[in-house]
Amino acid sequence: MNGVEIPVTEARKVLADLINRVVYAGEEVVLTRHGKTVAALVSPEELEVLRMLRAGRLDLTQTGPASPDQPPAEPQRREPPLRIAAHLRPPGPPPASRP
């Protein structure tokens, strides 16, 4: 999986682009301050895994194939990602509107 590490000050300028990279390209986005990781942008699926892990509903020590007498887990229905229409605009005043 590709990823990008970007200072928070730069991320502010291109937030919409970074969100699109996470949602549509599945990239990891790590936000840094003075070269140290301070936060990350994650997909909704990754957020749910983190929440399950914190709540104790997910045990990472129990990895591997399911037992044969256990029915396969129901596949989770994945909601389509939100469609974000955004593009990077250069800093400065907006262009003059046409009559």
Short mmCIF file of N, CA and C in Angstrom, two decimals:
data_model
loop_
_atom_site.label_atom_id
_atom_site.label_comp_id
_atom_site.label_asym_id
_atom_site.label_seq_id
_atom_site.Cartn_x
_atom_site.Cartn_y
_atom_site.Cartn_z
N MET A 1 0.85 -1.17 0.00
CA MET A 1 0.00 0.00 0.00
C MET A 1 0.90 1.24 0.00
N ASN A 2 0.59 2.13 -0.86
CA ASN A 2 1.35 3.38 -0.93
C ASN A 2 0.90 4.30 0.19
N GLY A 3 1.76 5.21 0.54
CA GLY A 3 1.40 6.16 1.59
C GLY A 3 2.14 7.45 1.41
N VAL A 4 1.71 8.43 2.17
CA VAL A 4 2.34 9.74 2.12
C VAL A 4 2.50 10.24 3.55
N GLU A 5 3.62 10.86 3.81
CA GLU A 5 3.88 11.50 5.10
C GLU A 5 3.99 12.98 4.82
N ILE A 6 3.20 13.78 5.53
CA ILE A 6 3.13 15.20 5.22
C ILE A 6 3.02 16.02 6.50
N PRO A 7 3.73 17.15 6.58
CA PRO A 7 3.59 18.01 7.75
C PRO A 7 2.18 18.59 7.84
N VAL A 8 1.70 18.78 9.06
CA VAL A 8 0.36 19.31 9.28
C VAL A 8 0.17 20.64 8.57
N THR A 9 1.18 21.49 8.58
CA THR A 9 1.05 22.80 7.93
C THR A 9 0.79 22.67 6.44
N GLU A 10 1.40 21.68 5.80
CA GLU A 10 1.16 21.45 4.37
C GLU A 10 -0.18 20.75 4.15
N ALA A 11 -0.54 19.85 5.06
CA ALA A 11 -1.79 19.10 4.93
C ALA A 11 -3.00 20.02 4.93
N ARG A 12 -2.92 21.10 5.69
CA ARG A 12 -4.04 22.06 5.72
C ARG A 12 -4.36 22.58 4.31
N LYS A 13 -3.32 22.77 3.52
CA LYS A 13 -3.49 23.35 2.19
C LYS A 13 -4.10 22.37 1.20
N VAL A 14 -3.92 21.07 1.43
CA VAL A 14 -4.36 20.07 0.45
C VAL A 14 -5.23 18.99 1.09
N LEU A 15 -6.00 19.37 2.11
CA LEU A 15 -6.79 18.39 2.85
C LEU A 15 -7.74 17.60 1.96
N ALA A 16 -8.45 18.27 1.06
CA ALA A 16 -9.40 17.56 0.19
C ALA A 16 -8.68 16.51 -0.65
N ASP A 17 -7.52 16.83 -1.16
CA ASP A 17 -6.74 15.88 -1.95
C ASP A 17 -6.31 14.69 -1.10
N LEU A 18 -5.87 14.96 0.12
CA LEU A 18 -5.45 13.88 1.01
C LEU A 18 -6.61 12.95 1.34
N ILE A 19 -7.77 13.52 1.59
CA ILE A 19 -8.96 12.70 1.86
C ILE A 19 -9.28 11.82 0.66
N ASN A 20 -9.22 12.39 -0.53
CA ASN A 20 -9.49 11.60 -1.73
C ASN A 20 -8.49 10.46 -1.88
N ARG A 21 -7.24 10.70 -1.54
CA ARG A 21 -6.22 9.66 -1.64
C ARG A 21 -6.52 8.50 -0.70
N VAL A 22 -7.03 8.80 0.49
CA VAL A 22 -7.39 7.75 1.44
C VAL A 22 -8.63 7.00 0.95
N VAL A 23 -9.66 7.74 0.55
CA VAL A 23 -10.93 7.14 0.17
C VAL A 23 -10.84 6.35 -1.13
N TYR A 24 -10.27 6.94 -2.15
CA TYR A 24 -10.31 6.32 -3.47
C TYR A 24 -9.08 5.51 -3.83
N ALA A 25 -7.92 5.89 -3.33
CA ALA A 25 -6.69 5.17 -3.69
C ALA A 25 -6.24 4.23 -2.57
N GLY A 26 -6.88 4.29 -1.42
CA GLY A 26 -6.51 3.42 -0.31
C GLY A 26 -5.13 3.72 0.26
N GLU A 27 -4.67 4.94 0.08
CA GLU A 27 -3.35 5.31 0.57
C GLU A 27 -3.38 5.61 2.06
N GLU A 28 -2.24 5.45 2.69
CA GLU A 28 -2.07 5.86 4.08
C GLU A 28 -1.57 7.29 4.09
N VAL A 29 -2.14 8.13 4.93
CA VAL A 29 -1.69 9.51 5.06
C VAL A 29 -1.30 9.73 6.52
N VAL A 30 -0.04 10.02 6.74
CA VAL A 30 0.50 10.26 8.07
C VAL A 30 0.82 11.74 8.20
N LEU A 31 0.28 12.36 9.23
CA LEU A 31 0.52 13.78 9.47
C LEU A 31 1.63 13.92 10.51
N THR A 32 2.57 14.83 10.23
CA THR A 32 3.71 15.00 11.12
C THR A 32 3.81 16.44 11.60
N ARG A 33 4.50 16.60 12.73
CA ARG A 33 4.83 17.92 13.26
C ARG A 33 6.27 17.82 13.76
N HIS A 34 7.13 18.64 13.20
CA HIS A 34 8.56 18.61 13.53
C HIS A 34 9.14 17.22 13.30
N GLY A 35 8.67 16.56 12.23
CA GLY A 35 9.20 15.25 11.86
C GLY A 35 8.66 14.08 12.64
N LYS A 36 7.76 14.32 13.59
CA LYS A 36 7.19 13.24 14.40
C LYS A 36 5.73 13.02 14.03
N THR A 37 5.32 11.77 13.96
CA THR A 37 3.94 11.44 13.64
C THR A 37 3.01 11.93 14.75
N VAL A 38 1.95 12.67 14.34
CA VAL A 38 0.98 13.18 15.31
C VAL A 38 -0.43 12.66 15.05
N ALA A 39 -0.71 12.25 13.82
CA ALA A 39 -2.05 11.76 13.47
C ALA A 39 -1.99 11.06 12.12
N ALA A 40 -3.10 10.45 11.74
CA ALA A 40 -3.19 9.80 10.45
C ALA A 40 -4.62 9.88 9.94
N LEU A 41 -4.77 9.88 8.63
CA LEU A 41 -6.08 9.79 8.01
C LEU A 41 -6.28 8.33 7.64
N VAL A 42 -7.41 7.76 8.06
CA VAL A 42 -7.67 6.34 7.79
C VAL A 42 -9.04 6.19 7.17
N SER A 43 -9.23 5.07 6.47
CA SER A 43 -10.52 4.78 5.86
C SER A 43 -11.54 4.41 6.94
N PRO A 44 -12.82 4.47 6.63
CA PRO A 44 -13.84 4.08 7.61
C PRO A 44 -13.67 2.62 8.06
N GLU A 45 -13.23 1.76 7.15
CA GLU A 45 -13.03 0.35 7.50
C GLU A 45 -11.90 0.20 8.53
N GLU A 46 -10.81 0.92 8.32
CA GLU A 46 -9.70 0.86 9.26
C GLU A 46 -10.11 1.46 10.61
N LEU A 47 -10.90 2.50 10.59
CA LEU A 47 -11.38 3.10 11.83
C LEU A 47 -12.23 2.10 12.61
N GLU A 48 -13.07 1.36 11.93
CA GLU A 48 -13.91 0.37 12.60
C GLU A 48 -13.05 -0.72 13.24
N VAL A 49 -12.00 -1.16 12.57
CA VAL A 49 -11.09 -2.16 13.14
C VAL A 49 -10.43 -1.59 14.40
N LEU A 50 -9.98 -0.35 14.35
CA LEU A 50 -9.37 0.27 15.52
C LEU A 50 -10.36 0.36 16.69
N ARG A 51 -11.60 0.72 16.38
CA ARG A 51 -12.61 0.82 17.43
C ARG A 51 -12.91 -0.55 18.04
N MET A 52 -12.99 -1.57 17.20
CA MET A 52 -13.24 -2.92 17.70
C MET A 52 -12.08 -3.38 18.57
N LEU A 53 -10.87 -3.08 18.16
CA LEU A 53 -9.69 -3.46 18.93
C LEU A 53 -9.69 -2.79 20.30
N ARG A 54 -9.98 -1.50 20.32
CA ARG A 54 -10.03 -0.76 21.59
C ARG A 54 -11.13 -1.27 22.51
N ALA A 55 -12.26 -1.67 21.94
CA ALA A 55 -13.39 -2.14 22.74
C ALA A 55 -13.20 -3.59 23.18
N GLY A 56 -12.13 -4.23 22.74
CA GLY A 56 -11.89 -5.61 23.12
C GLY A 56 -12.71 -6.61 22.34
N ARG A 57 -13.32 -6.19 21.24
CA ARG A 57 -14.13 -7.11 20.44
C ARG A 57 -13.32 -7.77 19.33
N LEU A 58 -12.04 -7.47 19.27
CA LEU A 58 -11.18 -8.03 18.24
C LEU A 58 -9.90 -8.52 18.91
N ASP A 59 -9.57 -9.78 18.68
CA ASP A 59 -8.39 -10.37 19.28
C ASP A 59 -7.39 -10.68 18.17
N LEU A 60 -6.33 -9.92 18.11
CA LEU A 60 -5.36 -10.10 17.04
C LEU A 60 -4.48 -11.33 17.24
N THR A 61 -4.53 -11.93 18.42
CA THR A 61 -3.74 -13.15 18.64
C THR A 61 -4.42 -14.36 18.02
N GLN A 62 -5.67 -14.24 17.70
CA GLN A 62 -6.42 -15.35 17.12
C GLN A 62 -6.52 -15.22 15.61
N THR A 63 -5.39 -15.10 14.96
CA THR A 63 -5.39 -15.00 13.51
C THR A 63 -5.23 -16.39 12.92
N GLY A 64 -5.65 -16.55 11.72
CA GLY A 64 -5.54 -17.84 11.05
C GLY A 64 -6.90 -18.27 10.54
N PRO A 65 -6.95 -19.44 9.91
CA PRO A 65 -8.22 -19.90 9.33
C PRO A 65 -9.23 -20.25 10.43
N ALA A 66 -10.49 -20.06 10.12
CA ALA A 66 -11.55 -20.40 11.05
C ALA A 66 -11.65 -21.92 11.17
N SER A 67 -12.16 -22.38 12.30
CA SER A 67 -12.29 -23.83 12.47
C SER A 67 -13.34 -24.37 11.51
N PRO A 68 -13.18 -25.64 11.08
CA PRO A 68 -14.10 -26.21 10.09
C PRO A 68 -15.53 -26.31 10.58
N ASP A 69 -15.74 -26.49 11.89
CA ASP A 69 -17.11 -26.62 12.39
C ASP A 69 -17.77 -25.27 12.68
N GLN A 70 -17.05 -24.20 12.42
CA GLN A 70 -17.60 -22.86 12.63
C GLN A 70 -18.08 -22.34 11.28
N PRO A 71 -19.33 -21.87 11.19
CA PRO A 71 -19.81 -21.36 9.91
C PRO A 71 -19.03 -20.12 9.50
N PRO A 72 -18.86 -19.92 8.20
CA PRO A 72 -18.13 -18.73 7.75
C PRO A 72 -18.87 -17.47 8.15
N ALA A 73 -18.11 -16.45 8.45
CA ALA A 73 -18.70 -15.17 8.85
C ALA A 73 -19.43 -14.56 7.68
N GLU A 74 -20.52 -13.89 8.01
CA GLU A 74 -21.27 -13.18 6.97
C GLU A 74 -20.41 -12.05 6.43
N PRO A 75 -20.33 -11.91 5.12
CA PRO A 75 -19.56 -10.77 4.59
C PRO A 75 -20.23 -9.47 4.97
N GLN A 76 -19.43 -8.51 5.37
CA GLN A 76 -19.99 -7.22 5.74
C GLN A 76 -20.35 -6.44 4.50
N ARG A 77 -21.52 -5.82 4.57
CA ARG A 77 -21.93 -4.98 3.46
C ARG A 77 -21.15 -3.69 3.51
N ARG A 78 -20.49 -3.39 2.43
CA ARG A 78 -19.67 -2.18 2.39
C ARG A 78 -20.43 -1.08 1.68
N GLU A 79 -20.60 0.01 2.39
CA GLU A 79 -21.25 1.16 1.79
C GLU A 79 -20.30 1.80 0.78
N PRO A 80 -20.84 2.28 -0.34
CA PRO A 80 -19.95 2.95 -1.29
C PRO A 80 -19.37 4.21 -0.66
N PRO A 81 -18.15 4.56 -1.04
CA PRO A 81 -17.56 5.77 -0.45
C PRO A 81 -18.32 7.01 -0.89
N LEU A 82 -18.27 8.01 -0.04
CA LEU A 82 -18.88 9.28 -0.40
C LEU A 82 -18.17 9.84 -1.62
N ARG A 83 -18.88 10.40 -2.50
CA ARG A 83 -18.29 11.00 -3.69
C ARG A 83 -17.91 12.43 -3.34
N ILE A 84 -16.65 12.72 -3.43
CA ILE A 84 -16.15 14.04 -3.07
C ILE A 84 -15.69 14.74 -4.34
N ALA A 85 -16.31 15.84 -4.62
CA ALA A 85 -15.91 16.62 -5.78
C ALA A 85 -15.08 17.79 -5.30
N ALA A 86 -13.79 17.65 -5.43
CA ALA A 86 -12.91 18.72 -4.96
C ALA A 86 -11.66 18.74 -5.84
N HIS A 87 -11.09 19.87 -5.98
CA HIS A 87 -9.82 19.96 -6.68
C HIS A 87 -8.98 21.01 -5.99
N LEU A 88 -7.71 20.86 -6.15
CA LEU A 88 -6.77 21.75 -5.49
C LEU A 88 -6.74 23.09 -6.22
N ARG A 89 -6.95 24.14 -5.47
CA ARG A 89 -6.88 25.48 -6.04
C ARG A 89 -5.62 26.15 -5.52
N PRO A 90 -4.92 26.86 -6.37
CA PRO A 90 -3.73 27.55 -5.90
C PRO A 90 -4.10 28.64 -4.92
N PRO A 91 -3.20 28.94 -3.98
CA PRO A 91 -3.50 30.00 -3.03
C PRO A 91 -3.64 31.35 -3.73
N GLY A 92 -4.38 32.22 -3.12
CA GLY A 92 -4.57 33.55 -3.69
C GLY A 92 -6.03 33.86 -3.87
N PRO A 93 -6.33 34.99 -4.43
CA PRO A 93 -7.75 35.38 -4.61
C PRO A 93 -8.39 34.50 -5.69
N PRO A 94 -9.70 34.27 -5.57
CA PRO A 94 -10.39 33.48 -6.59
C PRO A 94 -10.40 34.22 -7.91
N PRO A 95 -10.47 33.49 -9.02
CA PRO A 95 -10.52 34.16 -10.32
C PRO A 95 -11.80 34.97 -10.47
N ALA A 96 -11.73 36.03 -11.24
CA ALA A 96 -12.89 36.89 -11.47
C ALA A 96 -13.95 36.11 -12.23
N SER A 97 -15.21 36.29 -11.84
CA SER A 97 -16.30 35.60 -12.54
C SER A 97 -16.59 36.28 -13.85
N ARG A 98 -17.07 35.48 -14.78
CA ARG A 98 -17.40 36.03 -16.12
C ARG A 98 -18.85 36.47 -16.15
N PRO A 99 -19.16 37.52 -16.90
CA PRO A 99 -20.56 38.00 -16.97
C PRO A 99 -21.43 37.09 -17.78
#
